[in-house]
Amino acid sequence: MSEQANPFESLQEQIDDASAYVDADADVLARLKHPERVLETNLSVEMDDGSVEVFEAYRSQFNGDRGPYKGGIRYHPGVTRDEVKALSGWMVYKCAVVDIPYGGGKGGIVVDPDDYSESELERLTRSFAEELRPLIGEDRDIPAPDVNTGQREMNWIKDTYETLENTTEPGVITGKSPDSGGSAGRVAATGRSTMLTAREAFDYLDRDIAGADVAVQGYGNAGWIAAKLIHELDANVVAVSDSSGAIYREDGFNPVDVKHHKNETGSVTGYHNADQELSNEDLLTLDVDLLVPAALENAIDGDLAEEVSADVVVEAANGPLTPDADDVLAESDVYVFPDILANAGGVTVSYFEWVQNRQRFYWTEDRVNEELERVITDAFDNLVDTYESTGAPNMRTAAYVVAIQRVLEAYEEGGNWP
Ligand code: NAD
C-alpha cells in the first residue's frame, strides 16, 4: 500500500476536479475543502498492569450544512490528523450523494487494538467518549464504527454518554448491537451497497454480473459481505485478500467458507480450497471483470494503476485510489464507481438506525434492505444522469458534482451569518 498520497490532499483534489462542473464562486467552493473544526486530544488510559499509556485521538467535524456531523471512529496505528480530516470530508459528500440529512465527521485513535486486552480497550473507548461528550449528541454529531471498531465499542460509547448525561439517547451513536438500539441489517449494509452498486454498474454497462470474475481486497466487514452478496448474484469471487496475503481459485470461492476459515485461523491465507496464494499486489492487478478494494485508502497509486487489468472497479473502502490512479484508470477506460456511493450503505442504515432510535419504533431487516436498495439505486441513477449530462471525466467527479451541489444548496438556503 502506498504511503505517499496524503488522503486530505486527495480529497481536496477530488473537490477541485468536480468544482469545474459546478456553478459557484471560488470562495464558496474553498469552504468545502476544509473541516469546520478538529478535536485533537491525548487519552491517558490505565493498563491492566497499573501503568498508564497515552493515545492520540481525533474527531473532525467537516461540514454540518445538511445536518448533524456523521461518521465513524477508526482504531488503527496509522491514524493521522490528515487522514481523519479526509475521511470526515468524504462523509459530507457521501451523505449528500445518497441524499440523507447529515453532514460529515470522522474520528480515530492511534492504536493497534490487537495489542490490548478487552478491558484496556473499554477504558480507552470510554475515555474517548468522555472527551467527545461536549461535541456529540443526536442532533449534533453522531459517531459510528469504522476500521477495527464495531458494535462493542459503539455500545460502550452510548453507555458512557448516557451515563454522563443522565439520559436515554441511543441515537447519539449508530452501529450499536440490536439490544442496545442497533438496526437490523446494519452490519451487512456497507457490503450490500457495494453489491447494489456493482449490480447497477454492470447493468448500466450492459454486462452480465452472473459469471463475472471478481477480486476483493480486504476481508473485513465491508469486503467479506460484499464478496458474499456478489457471489449470490452468481458472480465468481476468484480472489480475496486480507493483511496476511491473498488467495486465488479459478472456479471461484464460496465466500462463507472462506469467512469460516478466517474466523478460525485469523486470516484468509491457508484456505484449503485455494489454487494458489498471491501477494496483495498480485490480487489488485488480476485480469478480472470486477475489482472491489475493501481494505484501506491509497491501496492503488498511479504506478500500480498502470497494471490494473480489471474492467470495473467498485470501491468498498474509503479512498482506495489515489487521484493519479484515477487518471490512469480513466485513460485505460476502466470504470470506477466511487466509494461515496458504493460504501454509503453503512451510513444510510446508520441513518435508518437513528430514525428508529428517535421514533422508538424498529423495522424488520426486509424493510431496512428494501429502503437501502431504493436509496442506492436512486443515487446510482442520479449519478449516471449527472455523468452523462455534465460530461464529467469519470464517475467520481460526477458523484462530487451531485454532492457539492446539494451541500451548496443547503449552505445558500441558510444565508449568511454575520
Ligand atoms: P475491517 O477492519 O473490518 O476490515 C479491513 C480488512 O482489510 C481486514 O480484513 C484487513 O486484514 C484488510 N487489510 C488491511 N490491510 C490490507 C492490505 N494491505 N491488503 C489486503 N487487505 C488488507 O474494516 P471495514 O469496516 O471492513 O472497513 C474497510 C474499508 O471500508 C475502510 O476503508 C472503511 O473506511 C470502509 N468502510 C467501512 C464501513 C463499515 O460499515 N464497516 C462503512 C463505510 C466504509
Coordinates of C-alpha atoms and ligand atoms in Angstrom, one line a residue:
M1 CA 0.0 0.0 0.0
S2 CA 1.4 3.4 -1.0
E3 CA 2.5 5.7 1.8
Q4 CA 2.9 8.6 -0.5
A5 CA -0.5 10.1 -1.1
N6 CA -1.9 12.3 1.7
P7 CA -5.6 11.4 1.8
F8 CA -6.6 15.0 2.8
E9 CA -4.8 16.3 -0.3
S10 CA -6.5 13.6 -2.4
L11 CA -9.9 14.8 -1.1
Q12 CA -9.1 18.4 -1.9
E13 CA -8.0 17.4 -5.4
Q14 CA -11.3 15.5 -5.9
I15 CA -13.3 18.6 -4.9
D16 CA -11.2 20.8 -7.2
D17 CA -11.8 18.3 -10.1
A18 CA -15.6 18.5 -9.5
S19 CA -15.7 22.3 -8.9
A20 CA -15.1 22.8 -12.6
Y21 CA -18.5 21.4 -13.3
V22 CA -20.3 23.4 -10.5
D23 CA -21.6 26.9 -10.9
A24 CA -20.4 28.6 -7.7
D25 CA -17.9 31.3 -6.5
A26 CA -14.4 30.2 -5.7
D27 CA -14.7 31.4 -2.1
V28 CA -17.8 29.3 -1.5
L29 CA -16.1 26.3 -3.0
A30 CA -13.0 26.8 -1.0
R31 CA -15.0 26.4 2.2
L32 CA -15.9 22.9 1.1
K33 CA -12.2 21.8 1.2
H34 CA -11.6 22.3 5.0
P35 CA -13.1 21.0 8.2
E36 CA -15.1 23.3 10.4
R37 CA -13.2 22.0 13.4
V38 CA -10.9 19.2 14.6
L39 CA -10.6 17.9 18.1
E40 CA -7.1 16.6 18.9
T41 CA -6.7 15.0 22.2
N42 CA -4.5 12.7 24.2
L43 CA -6.2 10.0 26.2
S44 CA -4.4 8.7 29.4
V45 CA -5.6 5.2 29.9
E46 CA -4.8 2.8 32.7
M47 CA -3.4 -0.5 31.5
D48 CA -4.2 -3.9 33.2
D49 CA -0.7 -3.8 35.0
G50 CA -1.5 -0.4 36.6
S51 CA 0.7 1.6 34.2
V52 CA -0.7 4.5 32.2
E53 CA -0.4 4.8 28.4
V54 CA -1.3 7.9 26.3
F55 CA -3.1 7.6 23.0
E56 CA -3.5 10.3 20.3
A57 CA -7.1 10.7 19.2
Y58 CA -9.0 13.0 16.8
R59 CA -12.5 14.0 15.8
S60 CA -13.0 16.1 12.7
Q61 CA -16.3 17.9 12.1
F62 CA -16.0 18.8 8.4
N63 CA -19.3 20.3 7.4
G64 CA -22.8 20.5 9.0
D65 CA -24.8 22.3 6.4
R66 CA -27.1 19.4 5.6
G67 CA -27.5 18.1 9.2
P68 CA -25.6 16.7 12.2
Y69 CA -22.0 15.6 11.6
K70 CA -21.9 11.9 10.9
G71 CA -19.0 9.4 10.6
G72 CA -17.2 6.5 12.1
I73 CA -14.4 6.1 14.6
R74 CA -11.3 4.2 13.5
Y75 CA -8.8 2.4 15.7
H76 CA -5.5 1.9 13.7
P77 CA -1.8 2.6 14.3
G78 CA -1.8 4.6 11.0
V79 CA -4.4 7.1 12.0
T80 CA -3.3 10.7 11.4
R81 CA -4.9 14.1 11.7
D82 CA -5.0 14.5 7.9
E83 CA -6.5 11.0 7.5
V84 CA -9.3 11.8 9.9
K85 CA -9.9 15.2 8.1
A86 CA -10.1 13.5 4.7
L87 CA -12.4 10.8 6.0
S88 CA -14.7 13.4 7.6
G89 CA -14.8 15.3 4.2
W90 CA -15.7 12.1 2.3
M91 CA -18.6 11.6 4.8
V92 CA -20.0 15.0 3.8
Y93 CA -20.1 14.1 0.2
K94 CA -21.2 10.5 0.8
C95 CA -24.2 11.6 2.8
A96 CA -25.1 14.2 0.1
V97 CA -24.7 11.8 -2.8
V98 CA -27.2 9.4 -1.3
D99 CA -29.3 12.4 -0.1
I100 CA -29.5 11.6 3.6
P101 CA -29.8 14.6 6.0
Y102 CA -26.3 14.6 7.5
G103 CA -23.1 16.5 7.4
G104 CA -19.8 14.7 7.8
G105 CA -17.4 13.9 10.6
K106 CA -14.9 11.2 11.5
G107 CA -12.8 10.2 14.4
G108 CA -9.8 8.0 15.1
I109 CA -7.4 6.7 17.8
V110 CA -3.8 5.9 17.0
V111 CA -3.8 2.3 18.4
D112 CA -3.4 -1.3 17.3
P113 CA -6.3 -2.9 19.2
D114 CA -4.6 -6.3 18.8
D115 CA -2.0 -5.2 21.4
Y116 CA -4.6 -4.5 24.1
S117 CA -7.0 -6.5 26.3
E118 CA -10.7 -6.0 26.2
S119 CA -10.8 -4.2 29.5
E120 CA -8.0 -1.8 28.3
L121 CA -9.9 -1.2 25.0
E122 CA -13.1 -0.5 27.1
R123 CA -11.2 2.1 29.2
L124 CA -9.7 3.7 26.1
T125 CA -13.1 3.9 24.4
R126 CA -14.9 5.3 27.4
S127 CA -12.1 7.9 27.8
F128 CA -12.5 9.0 24.2
A129 CA -16.3 9.1 24.7
E130 CA -15.8 11.4 27.7
E131 CA -13.7 13.7 25.6
L132 CA -16.2 13.6 22.8
R133 CA -19.2 14.2 25.0
P134 CA -19.4 18.0 24.6
L135 CA -19.2 17.7 20.8
I136 CA -21.6 14.8 20.1
G137 CA -25.4 14.3 20.5
E138 CA -28.2 13.0 18.3
D139 CA -28.7 16.5 16.8
R140 CA -25.0 17.5 16.8
D141 CA -22.6 14.8 15.8
I142 CA -23.3 11.0 15.6
P143 CA -20.3 8.7 15.5
A144 CA -20.4 5.1 14.2
P145 CA -18.0 2.2 13.6
D146 CA -15.1 2.2 11.2
V147 CA -12.0 0.1 10.8
N148 CA -11.3 -2.0 13.9
T149 CA -14.4 -0.8 15.8
G150 CA -17.8 -2.3 15.9
Q151 CA -20.9 -2.9 18.0
R152 CA -19.0 -3.4 21.2
E153 CA -17.2 0.0 21.0
M154 CA -20.5 1.7 20.0
N155 CA -22.3 0.2 22.9
W156 CA -19.6 1.5 25.3
I157 CA -19.7 5.0 23.8
K158 CA -23.5 5.1 24.1
D159 CA -23.4 3.8 27.7
T160 CA -20.7 6.4 28.7
Y161 CA -22.6 9.3 27.0
E162 CA -26.0 8.3 28.5
T163 CA -24.4 7.8 32.0
L164 CA -22.6 11.2 32.0
E165 CA -25.7 13.0 30.5
N166 CA -28.1 11.1 32.8
T167 CA -30.4 10.4 29.8
T168 CA -31.5 7.8 27.3
E169 CA -30.3 8.9 23.9
P170 CA -29.5 5.8 21.7
G171 CA -29.4 8.0 18.6
V172 CA -26.1 9.6 19.8
I173 CA -24.3 6.8 18.1
T174 CA -25.1 4.2 15.4
G175 CA -23.8 0.8 14.6
K176 CA -24.9 -0.5 18.1
S177 CA -25.9 -4.1 18.7
P178 CA -29.7 -4.7 18.3
D179 CA -30.3 -4.9 22.1
S180 CA -28.6 -1.5 22.6
G181 CA -30.8 0.1 19.9
G182 CA -29.0 -1.1 16.7
S183 CA -30.8 -1.6 13.4
A184 CA -31.4 -4.9 11.7
G185 CA -29.3 -5.0 8.6
R186 CA -26.6 -2.5 9.8
V187 CA -23.7 -4.9 9.9
A188 CA -24.2 -6.0 6.3
A189 CA -25.2 -2.6 4.9
T190 CA -21.8 -1.5 3.5
G191 CA -21.2 -4.7 1.7
R192 CA -24.8 -4.6 0.5
S193 CA -24.4 -1.1 -1.1
T194 CA -21.2 -2.3 -2.7
M195 CA -23.1 -5.3 -4.2
L196 CA -26.0 -3.0 -5.3
T197 CA -23.6 -0.6 -6.9
A198 CA -21.8 -3.4 -8.7
R199 CA -25.1 -4.8 -9.9
E200 CA -26.3 -1.5 -11.2
A201 CA -22.9 -0.7 -12.7
F202 CA -22.9 -4.0 -14.7
D203 CA -26.4 -3.3 -15.8
Y204 CA -25.6 0.2 -16.9
L205 CA -22.5 -1.0 -18.8
D206 CA -24.6 -3.8 -20.4
R207 CA -22.5 -6.6 -18.9
D208 CA -23.6 -9.7 -17.1
I209 CA -22.6 -9.8 -13.4
A210 CA -23.6 -13.5 -13.4
G211 CA -20.4 -15.4 -14.3
A212 CA -18.2 -12.3 -13.9
D213 CA -14.8 -12.8 -12.3
V214 CA -14.4 -10.8 -9.1
A215 CA -11.4 -9.9 -6.8
V216 CA -12.0 -8.5 -3.4
Q217 CA -9.1 -6.8 -1.5
G218 CA -9.8 -6.9 2.3
Y219 CA -11.9 -9.4 4.1
G220 CA -13.3 -7.4 7.0
N221 CA -16.8 -6.2 7.4
A222 CA -17.1 -4.4 4.1
G223 CA -15.1 -6.9 2.0
W224 CA -16.5 -10.2 3.1
I225 CA -20.1 -9.2 3.0
A226 CA -19.6 -7.6 -0.5
A227 CA -18.0 -10.9 -1.6
K228 CA -20.9 -12.9 -0.2
L229 CA -23.6 -10.8 -1.8
I230 CA -21.9 -10.5 -5.1
H231 CA -21.4 -14.3 -5.1
E232 CA -25.2 -14.6 -4.5
L233 CA -25.6 -12.7 -7.9
D234 CA -23.8 -15.8 -9.4
A235 CA -20.5 -14.0 -9.9
N236 CA -17.2 -15.9 -9.4
V237 CA -15.3 -14.5 -6.5
V238 CA -11.9 -15.7 -7.7
A239 CA -9.6 -13.9 -5.3
V240 CA -9.8 -12.4 -1.9
S241 CA -7.2 -11.0 0.5
D242 CA -6.5 -9.6 3.9
S243 CA -3.5 -8.1 5.6
S244 CA -1.9 -11.6 5.6
G245 CA -2.0 -12.1 1.8
A246 CA -4.3 -13.2 -1.0
I247 CA -5.8 -16.5 -2.2
Y248 CA -6.9 -17.4 -5.8
R249 CA -9.3 -20.0 -7.2
E250 CA -10.1 -20.1 -10.8
D251 CA -13.6 -21.6 -10.3
G252 CA -14.4 -19.1 -7.6
F253 CA -14.7 -19.3 -3.8
N254 CA -17.6 -19.9 -1.5
P255 CA -17.2 -16.6 0.5
V256 CA -18.9 -18.0 3.6
D257 CA -16.5 -21.0 3.8
V258 CA -13.5 -18.6 3.4
K259 CA -15.0 -16.5 6.2
H260 CA -15.3 -19.6 8.5
H261 CA -11.6 -20.3 7.7
K262 CA -10.7 -16.7 8.6
N263 CA -12.7 -16.8 11.8
E264 CA -10.8 -20.0 12.8
T265 CA -7.3 -19.0 11.8
G266 CA -7.3 -15.2 11.7
S267 CA -6.6 -14.9 8.0
V268 CA -7.8 -15.9 4.6
T269 CA -4.4 -17.4 3.7
G270 CA -4.0 -21.1 4.2
Y271 CA -7.6 -21.8 3.0
H272 CA -7.6 -25.4 1.8
N273 CA -9.7 -24.9 -1.3
A274 CA -7.4 -22.3 -3.0
D275 CA -5.5 -23.0 -6.2
Q276 CA -2.7 -20.6 -5.1
E277 CA -1.7 -17.9 -2.8
L278 CA -0.9 -14.4 -4.2
S279 CA 0.6 -11.2 -2.8
N280 CA -1.8 -8.4 -2.1
E281 CA -0.4 -6.5 -5.1
D282 CA -1.0 -9.5 -7.4
L283 CA -4.7 -9.5 -6.4
L284 CA -5.0 -5.9 -7.4
T285 CA -3.6 -6.5 -10.8
L286 CA -5.6 -9.7 -11.7
D287 CA -7.4 -9.8 -15.0
V288 CA -10.9 -9.8 -13.6
D289 CA -14.2 -8.2 -14.6
L290 CA -14.7 -6.5 -11.3
L291 CA -12.2 -5.4 -8.6
V292 CA -13.5 -4.4 -5.2
P293 CA -10.9 -2.7 -3.0
A294 CA -12.3 -3.1 0.6
A295 CA -9.2 -2.5 2.8
L296 CA -7.8 1.0 3.4
E297 CA -7.1 4.1 1.5
N298 CA -4.3 4.5 -1.1
A299 CA -4.3 0.8 -2.0
I300 CA -3.8 1.7 -5.7
D301 CA -1.5 4.6 -6.7
G302 CA -0.7 5.8 -10.2
D303 CA 2.1 3.2 -10.8
L304 CA 0.0 0.3 -9.7
A305 CA -2.9 1.5 -11.6
E306 CA -0.9 1.0 -14.8
E307 CA -1.0 -2.7 -14.0
V308 CA -4.7 -2.9 -13.1
S309 CA -6.4 -5.2 -15.5
A310 CA -10.0 -5.2 -14.1
D311 CA -12.7 -3.7 -16.3
V312 CA -14.8 -2.2 -13.5
V313 CA -13.7 -1.1 -10.0
V314 CA -16.3 -0.6 -7.2
E315 CA -14.8 1.0 -4.1
A316 CA -16.0 -0.5 -0.9
A317 CA -13.1 1.1 1.0
N318 CA -12.8 4.8 1.5
G319 CA -10.3 6.4 -0.8
P320 CA -8.6 3.3 -2.1
L321 CA -7.4 5.0 -5.3
T322 CA -5.1 8.0 -5.3
P323 CA -6.0 10.8 -7.8
D324 CA -3.1 9.6 -10.0
A325 CA -4.6 6.2 -10.1
D326 CA -8.0 7.7 -11.1
D327 CA -6.3 9.5 -14.0
V328 CA -4.6 6.3 -15.2
L329 CA -7.7 4.2 -14.9
A330 CA -9.9 6.8 -16.7
E331 CA -7.3 6.8 -19.6
S332 CA -7.5 3.0 -19.8
D333 CA -11.3 3.1 -19.9
V334 CA -11.7 1.4 -16.6
Y335 CA -15.0 2.4 -15.0
V336 CA -14.5 3.3 -11.3
F337 CA -17.7 3.6 -9.2
P338 CA -16.7 5.7 -6.2
D339 CA -16.6 5.0 -2.5
I340 CA -19.0 7.8 -1.7
L341 CA -21.8 5.8 -3.4
A342 CA -20.6 2.2 -3.2
N343 CA -19.9 2.1 0.6
A344 CA -22.7 4.5 1.5
G345 CA -24.9 1.6 2.7
G346 CA -23.2 1.8 6.1
V347 CA -24.1 5.4 6.7
T348 CA -27.6 5.0 5.1
V349 CA -28.5 2.2 7.5
S350 CA -27.0 4.2 10.3
Y351 CA -29.4 6.9 9.3
F352 CA -32.3 4.3 9.5
E353 CA -31.0 3.3 12.9
W354 CA -31.1 6.9 14.1
V355 CA -34.6 7.4 12.7
Q356 CA -35.7 4.2 14.5
N357 CA -34.0 5.3 17.8
R358 CA -35.8 8.6 17.7
Q359 CA -39.1 7.0 16.9
R360 CA -38.6 4.1 19.3
F361 CA -40.0 2.0 16.6
Y362 CA -37.9 -0.7 15.0
W363 CA -38.1 -2.0 11.4
T364 CA -37.7 -5.6 10.1
E365 CA -34.5 -6.5 8.2
D366 CA -36.5 -6.8 5.0
R367 CA -37.7 -3.2 5.3
V368 CA -34.2 -2.0 6.0
N369 CA -32.9 -3.8 2.9
E370 CA -35.7 -2.5 0.7
E371 CA -35.2 1.1 1.9
L372 CA -31.5 0.8 1.3
E373 CA -31.9 -0.6 -2.2
R374 CA -34.2 2.3 -3.0
V375 CA -31.6 4.9 -1.7
I376 CA -28.7 3.3 -3.5
T377 CA -30.4 2.7 -6.9
D378 CA -31.9 6.3 -6.9
A379 CA -28.4 7.6 -6.1
F380 CA -26.9 5.5 -8.8
D381 CA -29.4 6.7 -11.4
N382 CA -28.8 10.3 -10.4
L383 CA -25.0 9.8 -10.7
V384 CA -25.1 8.4 -14.2
D385 CA -27.5 11.1 -15.3
T386 CA -25.1 13.7 -14.0
Y387 CA -22.1 11.8 -15.6
E388 CA -23.8 11.9 -18.9
S389 CA -25.3 15.5 -18.7
T390 CA -22.1 17.2 -17.4
G391 CA -19.5 15.4 -19.5
A392 CA -17.6 14.8 -16.2
P393 CA -14.4 12.7 -16.9
N394 CA -15.3 9.9 -14.6
M395 CA -18.0 8.7 -12.1
R396 CA -16.1 10.0 -9.1
T397 CA -16.2 13.6 -10.4
A398 CA -19.8 13.2 -11.3
A399 CA -20.6 12.0 -7.8
Y400 CA -18.8 15.0 -6.3
V401 CA -20.8 17.3 -8.6
V402 CA -24.1 15.8 -7.3
A403 CA -22.9 16.1 -3.7
I404 CA -21.3 19.5 -3.9
Q405 CA -24.4 21.0 -5.5
R406 CA -26.5 19.6 -2.6
V407 CA -24.2 20.9 0.1
L408 CA -24.1 24.3 -1.6
E409 CA -27.9 24.5 -1.9
A410 CA -28.2 23.9 1.9
Y411 CA -25.5 26.5 2.6
E412 CA -27.0 29.1 0.3
E413 CA -30.6 28.5 1.6
G414 CA -29.2 29.1 5.2
G415 CA -28.0 32.5 4.2
N416 CA -25.0 34.3 5.7
W417 CA -24.4 34.7 9.5
P418 CA -22.6 38.0 10.1
Ligands
NAD1 P1 -12.3 -4.2 8.9 O1 -11.2 -3.8 9.9 O2 -13.4 -5.0 9.2 O3 -11.5 -4.9 7.6 C1 -10.4 -4.4 7.0 C2 -9.8 -5.6 6.2 O4 -8.7 -5.1 5.3 C3 -9.2 -6.7 7.1 O5 -9.6 -7.9 6.5 C4 -7.7 -6.4 6.9 O6 -7.0 -7.6 7.1 C5 -7.7 -6.0 5.5 N1 -6.4 -5.3 5.1 C6 -5.7 -4.4 5.7 N2 -4.6 -4.0 5.0 C7 -4.7 -4.8 3.9 C8 -3.8 -4.9 2.7 N3 -2.8 -4.1 2.6 N4 -4.2 -5.8 1.8 C9 -5.3 -6.5 1.9 N5 -6.1 -6.4 2.9 C10 -5.8 -5.6 3.9 O7 -12.7 -2.8 8.2 P2 -14.1 -2.5 7.4 O8 -15.1 -2.0 8.3 O9 -14.3 -3.6 6.5 O10 -13.6 -1.2 6.5 C11 -12.8 -1.4 5.3 C12 -12.9 -0.2 4.5 O11 -14.3 0.1 4.2 C13 -12.3 1.1 5.1 O12 -11.8 1.9 4.2 C14 -13.6 1.7 5.8 O13 -13.4 3.1 6.0 C15 -14.6 1.4 4.7 N6 -16.0 1.5 5.2 C16 -16.4 0.6 6.1 C17 -17.8 0.8 6.5 C18 -18.4 -0.2 7.5 O14 -19.6 0.0 7.8 N7 -17.7 -1.2 8.0 C19 -18.6 1.8 6.0 C20 -18.1 2.6 5.0 C21 -16.7 2.5 4.6

